[in-house]
Amino acid sequence: MLTRRQMTARMLMGVAAPAILQLIPGAISPARAEATPVAFDWDALVRRVETMAAGDHQRPGEGLPKALADLDYDRFRDIRFRNDRALWRDQNLPFQLQLFHLGFMYKIPVAINIVEDGMARRVPFQPELFNYGKNDLGILPADLGYAGMRVHAPMNTPSYYDEVISFLGSSYFRAIGKGQIYGLSARGLAIDTALPSGEEFPVFREFWIEKPAQDAKSIRIWGLLDSRSAVGAYAFEVSPGDPTEVRVKARLILRQDIAKLGLAPLTSMFLFGEENIRRFDDFRPEVHDSDGLLMHNATGEWIWRPLGNPKKLRVSAYQTASLRGFGLLQRDRDFRDYEDLEALYHQRPSCWIEPVGEWGPGRVELIEIPTELEKYDNIVAFWVPADPAKAKEALDLEYRMLFARRLAQHPPSGRVQATRTSPPPGGAQGRRFILDFTGGRLADLKA
């Protein structure tokens, strides 16, 4: 279940995804009504995206029962999926699936389908899958649907199924590796972020999850992304471990010109670190899910940009003719860096994005949004292609995501461990920067 900060952050950044209805019966318990399975594969999803792109965007209504729409955070959090009802729990498979209930700020249903032997079946809404706690919601509609889903697999111990990845809200998804807890989020697509015209939030309208084989090391998930400006087919291959790897393939078709198309976007939180702790009256040394943006370009250059919490919106761009990778990193891994027994920021993952194939020229853009509260995600980073995003164009994209505590992609010559800044002594003009480096050949040097 999401923490209060994570839920509020998603309220700030976007809402849950709408659905497209098909006749797919249940998979978690016996179907309430018989229906014909539907053939499904990647090509079928791409054809559907092409058909949607040729027509007008249809924004679905929310239409939740008042009892669900009026839920506050605490009452919504009291609705929990029953672990003993997870899909595939009784089949001794390496993955299990759980679902999120609609309500609170998640008001638009997402269609969930299970794919087996090339045939897709809809998972119908089943209230018996949930423990409603103290909530008395009355009789809920039989076609209510779900808000999203999450995948579990043994990762830290062989006998316990840890939550590995979840999809909930707009096009947001989050994943963790061994020994981690949720922190930063990823998105399917970012459109016009930090522009005066306002941001557009695409949504995953529907998901298909393939039933895993008995010896599967990964699980495959497909998503249908839709918005006023673009529609897309997405394929995710999730391999839990240390690190957890998510391979992403997407085909996007633009419905209209887009001023700023953000690919492989990441969203995180940075309140303060060692360089600006004096701005906050707080007992903790640092508070953040990520503390820097790392970039690697085709010339072999590594660029580290520490994150900040500016007093005004700040947008930074890093141009390159070709990209090898970028990511938002959490460098400080000692509990003493944060002294927070609840948030456990030292266990939050870094995420590294590595293009598959050539992405061409463009820029990594970093957006830092002012905030005084840690419950808001205020950091966004993504890749913006140099070529303008024009209506009717199609874009094929592949990349690899690593969610890890420590990444092998750190520069081989060493890395920046900490950045501190202060006014220079004696009242001189400018700023003084103190950089701590570690790793590489530095470890061989005498103190």
XYZ file of C-alpha atoms in Angstrom:
447
model
C 0.000 0.000 0.000
C 1.250 3.482 -0.818
C 2.420 5.827 1.928
C 0.700 9.172 2.427
C 3.595 10.963 0.707
C 3.492 8.687 -2.298
C -0.272 8.995 -2.725
C -0.238 12.770 -2.343
C 2.612 13.008 -4.823
C 0.576 11.134 -7.375
C -2.363 13.416 -6.710
C -0.048 16.284 -7.629
C 1.431 14.601 -10.723
C -1.611 12.816 -12.233
C -4.643 10.607 -11.790
C -5.465 6.988 -12.403
C -5.888 5.597 -15.879
C -9.191 5.021 -17.711
C -10.198 1.742 -19.340
C -11.301 0.228 -22.616
C -13.891 -2.512 -22.155
C -13.603 -5.958 -23.740
C -15.259 -9.278 -23.091
C -12.628 -10.991 -20.947
C -13.870 -13.124 -18.021
C -12.175 -13.603 -14.690
C -8.943 -15.305 -13.821
C -8.620 -14.829 -10.060
C -11.786 -16.744 -9.275
C -14.341 -18.461 -11.540
C -15.806 -16.017 -14.027
C -19.231 -14.624 -13.239
C -20.228 -14.949 -16.878
C -18.816 -16.939 -19.765
C -17.189 -14.938 -22.570
C -15.045 -15.740 -25.565
C -11.295 -15.240 -25.040
C -9.651 -12.717 -27.373
C -6.459 -13.413 -29.335
C -3.679 -11.096 -28.204
C -0.059 -10.346 -29.085
C 2.188 -7.327 -29.672
C 1.052 -6.897 -33.268
C -2.603 -6.880 -32.209
C -1.860 -4.140 -29.662
C 0.000 -2.055 -32.262
C -2.923 -2.387 -34.698
C -5.271 -1.178 -31.993
C -3.032 1.811 -31.304
C -2.978 2.675 -35.005
C -6.778 2.523 -35.138
C -7.106 4.739 -32.079
C -4.595 7.253 -33.439
C -6.654 7.610 -36.617
C -9.721 8.678 -34.630
C -10.519 11.372 -32.092
C -9.393 11.033 -28.512
C -12.248 9.812 -26.325
C -11.908 10.891 -22.708
C -13.871 8.447 -20.540
C -15.967 9.651 -17.652
C -15.040 8.809 -14.092
C -18.478 7.801 -12.817
C -17.466 6.232 -9.497
C -20.125 5.477 -6.882
C -20.256 8.360 -4.399
C -19.126 6.108 -1.555
C -15.836 5.466 -3.354
C -15.365 8.947 -4.803
C -15.733 10.491 -1.319
C -13.113 8.290 0.374
C -10.309 10.181 2.109
C -6.740 8.884 2.334
C -7.189 6.956 5.582
C -10.440 5.252 4.551
C -9.033 4.330 1.151
C -5.910 2.910 2.786
C -8.209 0.670 4.838
C -9.144 -1.202 1.636
C -6.527 -3.910 1.191
C -6.136 -6.717 -1.294
C -6.353 -10.150 0.353
C -2.951 -11.767 -0.033
C -4.471 -15.249 -0.062
C -6.478 -14.318 -3.190
C -3.485 -13.337 -5.331
C -3.578 -14.697 -8.862
C -1.493 -17.897 -9.317
C -0.950 -18.180 -5.541
C -2.121 -21.820 -5.480
C -0.155 -22.822 -8.622
C 3.392 -22.531 -7.234
C 4.424 -20.122 -10.000
C 7.366 -17.693 -9.641
C 5.084 -14.626 -9.845
C 1.777 -13.539 -8.297
C -0.571 -10.685 -9.230
C -2.557 -8.372 -6.928
C -4.955 -5.552 -7.837
C -5.635 -2.014 -6.613
C -9.167 -0.905 -5.723
C -10.770 2.205 -7.171
C -11.522 5.156 -4.895
C -10.037 8.292 -3.316
C -8.062 9.983 -6.151
C -8.109 6.860 -8.351
C -11.454 7.398 -10.038
C -11.130 6.002 -13.583
C -11.016 2.204 -14.034
C -8.176 0.352 -15.740
C -8.920 -2.864 -17.613
C -6.816 -5.847 -16.470
C -6.386 -8.893 -18.722
C -4.541 -12.199 -18.320
C -2.809 -13.706 -21.390
C -2.351 -17.480 -21.627
C -1.424 -19.371 -24.789
C -1.945 -16.240 -26.866
C -5.502 -15.656 -25.606
C -6.535 -12.784 -23.313
C -9.222 -12.900 -20.627
C -10.548 -9.936 -18.664
C -10.342 -10.056 -14.863
C -13.836 -9.025 -13.674
C -14.323 -6.891 -10.579
C -14.662 -9.083 -7.490
C -15.200 -7.361 -4.119
C -14.351 -10.611 -2.319
C -10.715 -10.034 -3.319
C -10.504 -7.127 -0.859
C -10.680 -6.522 2.869
C -12.637 -3.279 3.269
C -11.723 -2.723 6.919
C -14.146 -0.342 8.628
C -15.613 0.905 5.337
C -19.283 0.264 4.587
C -19.560 0.969 0.854
C -22.824 -0.825 0.145
C -23.274 -2.899 -3.007
C -20.678 -1.992 -5.622
C -21.308 -2.266 -9.393
C -20.399 -5.618 -10.927
C -18.476 -3.854 -13.726
C -16.559 -1.479 -11.434
C -13.054 -2.422 -12.592
C -9.708 -1.742 -10.910
C -7.287 1.147 -10.418
C -4.098 -0.740 -11.295
C -2.053 -3.793 -10.411
C 1.189 -5.006 -8.852
C 3.438 -8.021 -9.341
C 5.038 -10.057 -6.523
C 7.923 -12.534 -6.662
C 10.408 -14.132 -4.227
C 13.304 -11.707 -4.155
C 14.740 -11.353 -0.649
C 13.893 -14.876 0.539
C 12.715 -17.977 -1.392
C 9.511 -18.332 0.634
C 8.072 -14.784 0.596
C 6.633 -13.006 -2.448
C 7.918 -9.407 -2.358
C 6.236 -6.626 -4.292
C 8.445 -6.028 -7.365
C 6.591 -3.566 -9.617
C 3.312 -1.676 -9.500
C 1.315 0.334 -12.041
C -1.011 2.896 -10.453
C -2.091 6.355 -11.588
C -1.746 8.002 -15.026
C 1.237 6.273 -16.691
C 3.206 5.872 -13.444
C 4.978 2.673 -12.442
C 7.541 1.851 -9.764
C 9.899 -1.067 -9.260
C 12.406 -2.191 -6.652
C 15.262 -4.653 -6.434
C 16.525 -6.883 -3.650
C 16.817 -5.116 -0.290
C 14.990 -1.987 -1.464
C 11.757 -0.156 -0.696
C 9.745 2.034 -3.055
C 11.077 5.512 -3.805
C 11.284 7.199 -7.196
C 8.743 6.510 -9.956
C 8.902 6.047 -13.711
C 6.300 7.048 -16.295
C 5.364 5.873 -19.739
C 5.552 9.345 -21.281
C 5.835 13.025 -20.321
C 4.196 15.740 -22.424
C 4.884 19.492 -22.084
C 6.303 19.220 -18.567
C 7.157 22.632 -17.028
C 5.797 24.599 -19.993
C 3.492 27.614 -19.476
C 0.777 25.794 -21.455
C 0.538 23.185 -18.675
C 1.436 19.495 -18.577
C -0.573 16.747 -20.227
C -0.700 13.418 -18.396
C -1.049 10.318 -20.590
C -2.694 7.311 -18.953
C -2.390 3.549 -19.222
C -5.927 2.590 -20.128
C -5.466 -1.166 -20.149
C -2.957 -3.873 -19.191
C -2.310 -7.430 -20.311
C -0.208 -9.708 -18.070
C 1.143 -13.000 -19.406
C 0.791 -16.022 -17.145
C 4.381 -17.045 -16.297
C 5.832 -20.476 -16.900
C 6.854 -22.657 -13.970
C 10.532 -21.770 -14.409
C 10.107 -18.154 -15.586
C 12.749 -15.634 -14.485
C 10.770 -12.683 -15.830
C 7.170 -11.646 -16.430
C 5.759 -9.856 -19.475
C 3.270 -6.989 -19.256
C 1.720 -4.942 -22.067
C 0.077 -1.550 -21.683
C -2.112 0.697 -23.816
C -1.208 4.357 -23.300
C -3.553 7.122 -24.382
C -3.799 10.900 -24.198
C -5.072 13.852 -26.168
C -1.732 14.189 -28.011
C -0.415 10.611 -28.316
C -1.337 6.946 -28.163
C 1.113 4.126 -27.598
C 1.691 0.392 -27.266
C 4.096 -0.616 -24.460
C 5.733 -3.924 -23.601
C 7.500 -4.486 -20.260
C 9.668 -7.463 -19.389
C 10.331 -7.458 -15.636
C 13.190 -9.521 -14.154
C 13.379 -9.248 -10.336
C 16.733 -9.367 -8.570
C 19.756 -7.304 -7.617
C 19.203 -5.186 -9.594
C 15.654 -5.554 -10.922
C 15.666 -5.044 -14.684
C 12.718 -3.717 -16.696
C 13.062 -3.834 -20.478
C 10.671 -1.447 -22.225
C 9.557 -1.404 -25.857
C 7.119 1.215 -27.116
C 5.507 2.325 -30.345
C 4.086 5.841 -30.117
C 1.856 7.600 -32.630
C 1.382 11.341 -32.177
C -2.119 12.714 -32.631
C -0.886 16.313 -32.756
C 2.283 18.381 -32.532
C 3.932 18.226 -29.097
C 6.101 21.109 -27.903
C 8.141 18.936 -25.508
C 8.086 15.144 -25.761
C 9.715 13.560 -22.698
C 10.806 9.937 -23.206
C 11.651 7.458 -20.403
C 10.645 9.958 -17.705
C 11.593 9.552 -14.048
C 9.961 11.350 -11.108
C 11.460 11.677 -7.632
C 11.611 13.770 -4.448
C 14.388 16.000 -3.139
C 13.711 18.156 -0.071
C 17.233 18.843 1.173
C 20.716 17.357 1.359
C 24.062 18.230 2.861
C 24.342 21.349 0.700
C 21.178 23.129 1.932
C 20.139 21.621 5.268
C 20.142 25.023 6.975
C 17.032 26.028 5.025
C 14.966 23.439 6.916
C 14.332 23.107 10.645
C 14.653 19.322 10.727
C 16.518 16.791 12.867
C 17.487 14.694 9.839
C 20.728 15.326 7.922
C 19.105 14.704 4.509
C 15.636 14.012 3.074
C 15.357 12.741 -0.505
C 14.489 9.758 -2.708
C 17.259 10.716 -5.152
C 20.129 13.154 -4.824
C 21.570 13.465 -8.311
C 21.223 13.050 -12.068
C 23.941 11.004 -13.775
C 24.442 11.081 -17.557
C 26.741 9.185 -19.932
C 27.129 10.269 -23.554
C 28.609 8.526 -26.577
C 31.958 10.344 -26.284
C 32.518 8.593 -22.943
C 31.851 11.709 -20.872
C 30.128 11.261 -17.512
C 28.174 14.209 -16.078
C 26.961 14.353 -12.490
C 24.395 16.993 -11.533
C 23.434 17.128 -7.826
C 19.738 17.774 -7.251
C 18.434 20.859 -5.500
C 15.234 22.305 -4.129
C 15.215 25.788 -5.661
C 13.095 28.713 -4.563
C 11.805 29.036 -8.148
C 11.130 26.461 -10.857
C 14.424 25.431 -12.456
C 14.868 23.651 -15.803
C 18.296 22.380 -16.905
C 19.141 20.758 -20.252
C 22.181 18.664 -21.206
C 22.650 18.323 -24.956
C 24.387 15.345 -26.550
C 24.701 13.927 -30.045
C 24.150 10.413 -28.695
C 23.140 9.040 -25.308
C 24.482 5.951 -23.561
C 22.412 6.338 -20.410
C 20.979 8.547 -17.677
C 19.343 8.081 -14.317
C 18.324 9.496 -10.963
C 20.586 8.075 -8.251
C 20.423 7.729 -4.494
C 24.112 7.749 -3.490
C 24.024 7.893 0.317
C 23.407 4.357 1.609
C 24.022 4.624 5.345
C 21.147 5.024 7.818
C 23.171 7.799 9.460
C 22.834 9.870 6.273
C 19.114 10.284 7.025
C 18.396 9.168 10.636
C 14.822 8.321 9.609
C 13.372 5.129 11.109
C 10.118 5.403 9.143
C 11.028 6.590 5.627
C 14.286 4.551 5.393
C 15.614 6.730 2.592
C 18.881 4.770 2.529
C 16.938 1.823 1.070
C 15.344 3.745 -1.823
C 16.446 2.601 -5.314
C 18.447 4.379 -7.954
C 17.163 4.002 -11.512
C 19.443 3.878 -14.560
C 18.037 4.062 -18.106
C 20.068 2.623 -20.966
C 18.916 3.068 -24.580
C 18.616 -0.028 -26.763
C 19.694 1.068 -30.222
C 20.458 4.618 -31.276
C 18.238 7.420 -29.964
C 19.999 10.127 -31.993
C 20.708 13.694 -30.847
C 18.731 15.375 -28.113
C 18.953 16.402 -24.491
C 18.475 15.077 -20.990
C 16.225 17.572 -19.237
C 16.048 18.004 -15.469
C 13.161 19.846 -13.820
C 13.346 20.899 -10.159
C 10.138 22.177 -8.569
C 10.206 24.159 -5.295
C 8.649 22.396 -2.314
C 8.622 22.740 1.463
C 7.193 19.247 2.107
C 8.631 15.799 1.435
C 5.236 14.368 0.462
C 5.490 15.968 -2.993
C 7.490 14.542 -5.888
C 9.308 17.622 -7.205
C 12.021 16.187 -9.490
C 11.504 15.109 -13.120
C 14.107 13.897 -15.646
C 13.625 12.595 -19.195
C 15.083 12.456 -22.719
C 13.893 14.980 -25.324
C 14.713 14.145 -28.985
C 16.223 16.967 -31.061
C 13.721 16.413 -33.885
C 10.354 18.150 -33.369
C 7.449 15.911 -32.353
C 4.997 16.297 -35.237
C 1.427 15.051 -35.622
C 0.897 11.712 -37.416
C 4.498 10.641 -36.795
C 5.296 7.223 -35.329
C 8.163 6.658 -32.905
C 9.682 3.309 -31.923
C 11.612 3.241 -28.666
C 13.438 0.606 -26.608
C 15.356 0.937 -23.357
C 16.537 -0.968 -20.323
C 15.844 0.173 -16.749
C 17.827 -0.947 -13.708
C 16.449 -0.437 -10.193
C 19.360 -0.945 -7.795
C 21.065 0.142 -4.588
C 24.411 0.501 -6.343
C 24.943 0.630 -10.080
C 27.832 -0.782 -12.094
C 27.292 2.204 -14.421
C 29.094 4.538 -12.023
C 32.028 6.193 -13.830
C 34.994 3.794 -13.709
C 37.371 6.585 -12.669
C 35.350 7.445 -9.545
C 32.225 9.335 -8.622
C 31.032 12.383 -6.728
C 29.925 11.274 -3.282
C 28.787 14.624 -1.859
C 28.374 18.247 -2.943
C 28.400 21.116 -0.438
C 28.206 24.848 -1.011
C 28.467 28.018 1.074
C 29.408 31.688 0.748
C 33.178 32.209 0.497
C 34.967 33.376 3.654
C 35.472 37.046 4.363
C 32.313 38.230 2.625
C 33.699 37.764 -0.897
C 31.345 37.501 -3.889
C 30.256 34.162 -5.393
C 29.824 30.679 -3.967
C 32.240 28.087 -2.652
C 31.768 24.430 -3.669
C 33.247 21.452 -1.819
C 33.114 18.143 -3.712
C 33.820 14.719 -2.211
C 35.004 12.044 -4.655
C 35.235 8.296 -4.076
C 35.760 5.041 -5.982
C 38.068 4.109 -8.850
C 41.789 4.622 -8.218
C 41.091 6.944 -5.288
C 40.839 3.873 -3.039
C 44.502 3.075 -3.759
C 45.803 6.453 -2.613
C 47.147 7.111 0.862
C 45.024 9.264 3.138
